[in-house]
PDB file of C-alpha atoms in Angstrom:
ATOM      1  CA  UNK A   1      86.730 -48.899 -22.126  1.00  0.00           C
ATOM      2  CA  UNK A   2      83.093 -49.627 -20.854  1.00  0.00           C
ATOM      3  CA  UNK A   3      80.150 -47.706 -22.832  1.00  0.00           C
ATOM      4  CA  UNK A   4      77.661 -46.684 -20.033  1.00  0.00           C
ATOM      5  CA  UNK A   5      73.934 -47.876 -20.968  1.00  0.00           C
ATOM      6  CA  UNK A   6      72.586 -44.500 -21.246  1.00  0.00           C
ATOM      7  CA  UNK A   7      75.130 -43.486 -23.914  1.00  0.00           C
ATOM      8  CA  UNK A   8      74.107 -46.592 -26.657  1.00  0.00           C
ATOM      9  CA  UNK A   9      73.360 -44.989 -29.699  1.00  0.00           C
ATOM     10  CA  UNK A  10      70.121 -47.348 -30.041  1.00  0.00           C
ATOM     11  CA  UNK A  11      67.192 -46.355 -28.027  1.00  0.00           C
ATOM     12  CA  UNK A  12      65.724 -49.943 -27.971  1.00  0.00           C
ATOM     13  CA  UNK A  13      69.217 -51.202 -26.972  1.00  0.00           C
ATOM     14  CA  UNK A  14      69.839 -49.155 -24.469  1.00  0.00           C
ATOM     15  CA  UNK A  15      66.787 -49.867 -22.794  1.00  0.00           C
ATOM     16  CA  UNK A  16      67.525 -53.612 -22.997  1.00  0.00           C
ATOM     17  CA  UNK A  17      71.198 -53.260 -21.737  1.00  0.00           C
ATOM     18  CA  UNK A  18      69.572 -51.003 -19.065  1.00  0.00           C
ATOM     19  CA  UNK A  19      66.751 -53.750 -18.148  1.00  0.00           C
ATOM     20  CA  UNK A  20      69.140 -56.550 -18.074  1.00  0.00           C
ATOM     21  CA  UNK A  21      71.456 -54.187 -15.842  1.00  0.00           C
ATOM     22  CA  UNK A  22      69.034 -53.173 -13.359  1.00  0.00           C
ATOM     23  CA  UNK A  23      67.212 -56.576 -13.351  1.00  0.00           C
ATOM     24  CA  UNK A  24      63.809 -55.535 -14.146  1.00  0.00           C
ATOM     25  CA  UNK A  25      62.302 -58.263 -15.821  1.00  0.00           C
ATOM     26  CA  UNK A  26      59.050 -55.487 -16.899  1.00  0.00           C
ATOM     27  CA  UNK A  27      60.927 -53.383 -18.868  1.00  0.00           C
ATOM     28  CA  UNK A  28      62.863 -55.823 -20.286  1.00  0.00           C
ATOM     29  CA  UNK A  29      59.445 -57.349 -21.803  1.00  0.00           C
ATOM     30  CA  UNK A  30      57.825 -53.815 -22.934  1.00  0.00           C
ATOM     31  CA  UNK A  31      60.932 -53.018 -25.463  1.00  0.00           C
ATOM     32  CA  UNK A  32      60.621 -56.482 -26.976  1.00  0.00           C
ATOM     33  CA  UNK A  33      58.172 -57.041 -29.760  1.00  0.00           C
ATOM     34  CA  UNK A  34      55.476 -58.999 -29.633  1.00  0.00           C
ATOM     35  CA  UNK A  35      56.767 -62.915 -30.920  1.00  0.00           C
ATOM     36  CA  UNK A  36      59.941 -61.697 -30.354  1.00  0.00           C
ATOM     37  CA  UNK A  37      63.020 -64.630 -31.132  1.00  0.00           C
ATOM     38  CA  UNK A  38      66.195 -65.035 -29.564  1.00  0.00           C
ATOM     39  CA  UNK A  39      68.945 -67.347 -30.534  1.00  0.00           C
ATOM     40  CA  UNK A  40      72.302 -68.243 -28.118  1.00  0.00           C
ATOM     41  CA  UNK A  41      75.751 -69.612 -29.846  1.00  0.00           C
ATOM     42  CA  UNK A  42      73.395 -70.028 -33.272  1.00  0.00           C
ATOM     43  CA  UNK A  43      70.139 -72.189 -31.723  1.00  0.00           C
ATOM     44  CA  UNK A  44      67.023 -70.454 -31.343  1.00  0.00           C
ATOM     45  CA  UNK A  45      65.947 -70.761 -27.794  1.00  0.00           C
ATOM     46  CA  UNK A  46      62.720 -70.191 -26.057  1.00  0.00           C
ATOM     47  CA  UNK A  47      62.694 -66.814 -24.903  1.00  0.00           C
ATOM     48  CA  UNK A  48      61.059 -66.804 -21.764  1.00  0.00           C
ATOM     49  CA  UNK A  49      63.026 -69.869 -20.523  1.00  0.00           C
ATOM     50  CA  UNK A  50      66.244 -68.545 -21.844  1.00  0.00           C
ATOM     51  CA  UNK A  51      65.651 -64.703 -20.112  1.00  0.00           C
ATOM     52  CA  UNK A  52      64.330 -66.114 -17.019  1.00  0.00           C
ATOM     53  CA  UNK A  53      67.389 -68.748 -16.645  1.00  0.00           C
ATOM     54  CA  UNK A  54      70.265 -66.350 -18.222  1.00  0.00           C
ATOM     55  CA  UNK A  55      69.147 -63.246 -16.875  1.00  0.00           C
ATOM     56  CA  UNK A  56      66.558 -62.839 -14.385  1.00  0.00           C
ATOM     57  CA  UNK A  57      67.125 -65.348 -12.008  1.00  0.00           C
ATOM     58  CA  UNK A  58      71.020 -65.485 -11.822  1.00  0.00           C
ATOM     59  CA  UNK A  59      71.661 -61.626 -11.917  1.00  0.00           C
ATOM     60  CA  UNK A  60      72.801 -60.958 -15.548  1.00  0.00           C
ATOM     61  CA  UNK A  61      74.571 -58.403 -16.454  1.00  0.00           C
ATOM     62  CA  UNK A  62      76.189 -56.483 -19.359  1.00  0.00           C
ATOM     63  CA  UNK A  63      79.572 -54.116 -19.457  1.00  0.00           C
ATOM     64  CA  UNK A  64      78.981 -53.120 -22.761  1.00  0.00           C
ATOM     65  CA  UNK A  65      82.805 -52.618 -24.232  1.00  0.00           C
ATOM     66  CA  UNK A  66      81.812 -51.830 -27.989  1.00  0.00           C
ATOM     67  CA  UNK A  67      78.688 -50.890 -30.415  1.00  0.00           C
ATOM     68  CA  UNK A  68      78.491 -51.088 -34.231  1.00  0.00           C
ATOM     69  CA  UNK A  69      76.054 -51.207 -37.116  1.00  0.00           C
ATOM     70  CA  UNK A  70      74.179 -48.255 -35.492  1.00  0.00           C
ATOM     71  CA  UNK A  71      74.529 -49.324 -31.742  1.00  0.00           C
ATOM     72  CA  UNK A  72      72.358 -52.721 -32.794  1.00  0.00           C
ATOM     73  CA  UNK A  73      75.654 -55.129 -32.416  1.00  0.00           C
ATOM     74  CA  UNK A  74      77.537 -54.813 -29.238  1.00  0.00           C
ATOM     75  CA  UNK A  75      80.371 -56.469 -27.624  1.00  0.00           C
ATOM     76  CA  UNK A  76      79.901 -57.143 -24.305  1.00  0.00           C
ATOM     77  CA  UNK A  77      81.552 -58.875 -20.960  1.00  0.00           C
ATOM     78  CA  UNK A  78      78.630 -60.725 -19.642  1.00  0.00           C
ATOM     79  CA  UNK A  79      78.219 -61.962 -16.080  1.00  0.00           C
ATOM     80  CA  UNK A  80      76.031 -63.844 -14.261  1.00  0.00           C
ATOM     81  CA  UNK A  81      75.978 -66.230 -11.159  1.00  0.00           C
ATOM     82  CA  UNK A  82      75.320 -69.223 -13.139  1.00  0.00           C
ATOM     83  CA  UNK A  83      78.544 -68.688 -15.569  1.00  0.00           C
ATOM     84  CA  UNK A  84      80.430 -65.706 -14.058  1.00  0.00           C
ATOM     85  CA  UNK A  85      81.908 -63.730 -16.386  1.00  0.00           C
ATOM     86  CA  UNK A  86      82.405 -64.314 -20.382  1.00  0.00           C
ATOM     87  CA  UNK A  87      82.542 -61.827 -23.551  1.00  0.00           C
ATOM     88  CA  UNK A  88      79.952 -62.195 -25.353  1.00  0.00           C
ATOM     89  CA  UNK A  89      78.401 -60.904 -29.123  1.00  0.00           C
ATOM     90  CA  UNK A  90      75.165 -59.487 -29.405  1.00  0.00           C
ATOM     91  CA  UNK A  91      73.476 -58.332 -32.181  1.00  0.00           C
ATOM     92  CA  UNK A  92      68.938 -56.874 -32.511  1.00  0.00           C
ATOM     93  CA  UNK A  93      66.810 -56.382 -34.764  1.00  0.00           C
ATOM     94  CA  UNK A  94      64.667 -53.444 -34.487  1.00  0.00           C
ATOM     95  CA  UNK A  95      61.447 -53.158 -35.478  1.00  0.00           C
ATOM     96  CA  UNK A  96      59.287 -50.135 -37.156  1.00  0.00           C
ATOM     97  CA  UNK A  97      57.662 -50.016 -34.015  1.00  0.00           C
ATOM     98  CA  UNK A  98      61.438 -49.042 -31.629  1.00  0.00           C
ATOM     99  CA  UNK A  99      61.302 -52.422 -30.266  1.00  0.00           C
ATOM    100  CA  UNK A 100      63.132 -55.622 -30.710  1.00  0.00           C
ATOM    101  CA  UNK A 101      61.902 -58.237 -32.655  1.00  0.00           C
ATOM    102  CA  UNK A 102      65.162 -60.138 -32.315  1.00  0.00           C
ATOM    103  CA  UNK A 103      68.156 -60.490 -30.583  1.00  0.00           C
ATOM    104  CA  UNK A 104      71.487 -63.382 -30.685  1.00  0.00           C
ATOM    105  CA  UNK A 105      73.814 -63.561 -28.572  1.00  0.00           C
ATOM    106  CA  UNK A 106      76.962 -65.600 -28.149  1.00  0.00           C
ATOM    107  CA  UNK A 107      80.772 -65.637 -26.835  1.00  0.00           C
ATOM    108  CA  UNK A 108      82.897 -63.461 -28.819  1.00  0.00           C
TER     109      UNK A 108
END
């Protein structure tokens, strides 16, 4: 059963699910910290790169299917138009501040 966006139990993840889901790249920024690191299947990637390629510019998107540790791990099924469709981990790291300082991903 899908978890919609707005009912994530994590206020920074939600907005990030929500971001990714309504593809706007601005808001997706403001509720990362600043340096913030990403890793994908266990590299570290360059965020920017990785966002731009993965999300922004091939229409990601997450059905979010589960949430633990708080709503800061989720399992999702992750499309986009350069992979289609795959389940996928992801887990943040929240800040003091509300916003994410880190986030991994990877197939589940």
């Amino acid at each position: 059963m899908t978890i919609q966006p707005a009912k994530l139990s994590d206020p920074a993840v939600r907005a990030f699910v929500s971001a990714v889901n309504a593809h706007d790249r601005d808001a997706f920024l403001e509720v990362l910290a600043p340096g913030a690191t990403m890793a994908d299947d266990g590299s570290d990637r360059d965020l920017a790169e990785w966002i731009d390629r993965e999300i922004f510019s091939s229409h990601g998107h997450m059905e979010v299917d589960r949430e633990s540790q708080g709503g800061r791990a989720l399992v999702a099924r992750y499309s986009n138009d350069a992979w289609g469709e795959m389940r996928t981990r992801w887990s943040f790291t929240v800040g003091d501040d509300g916003r994410i300082a880190r986030f991994e991903t990877g197939q589940a």
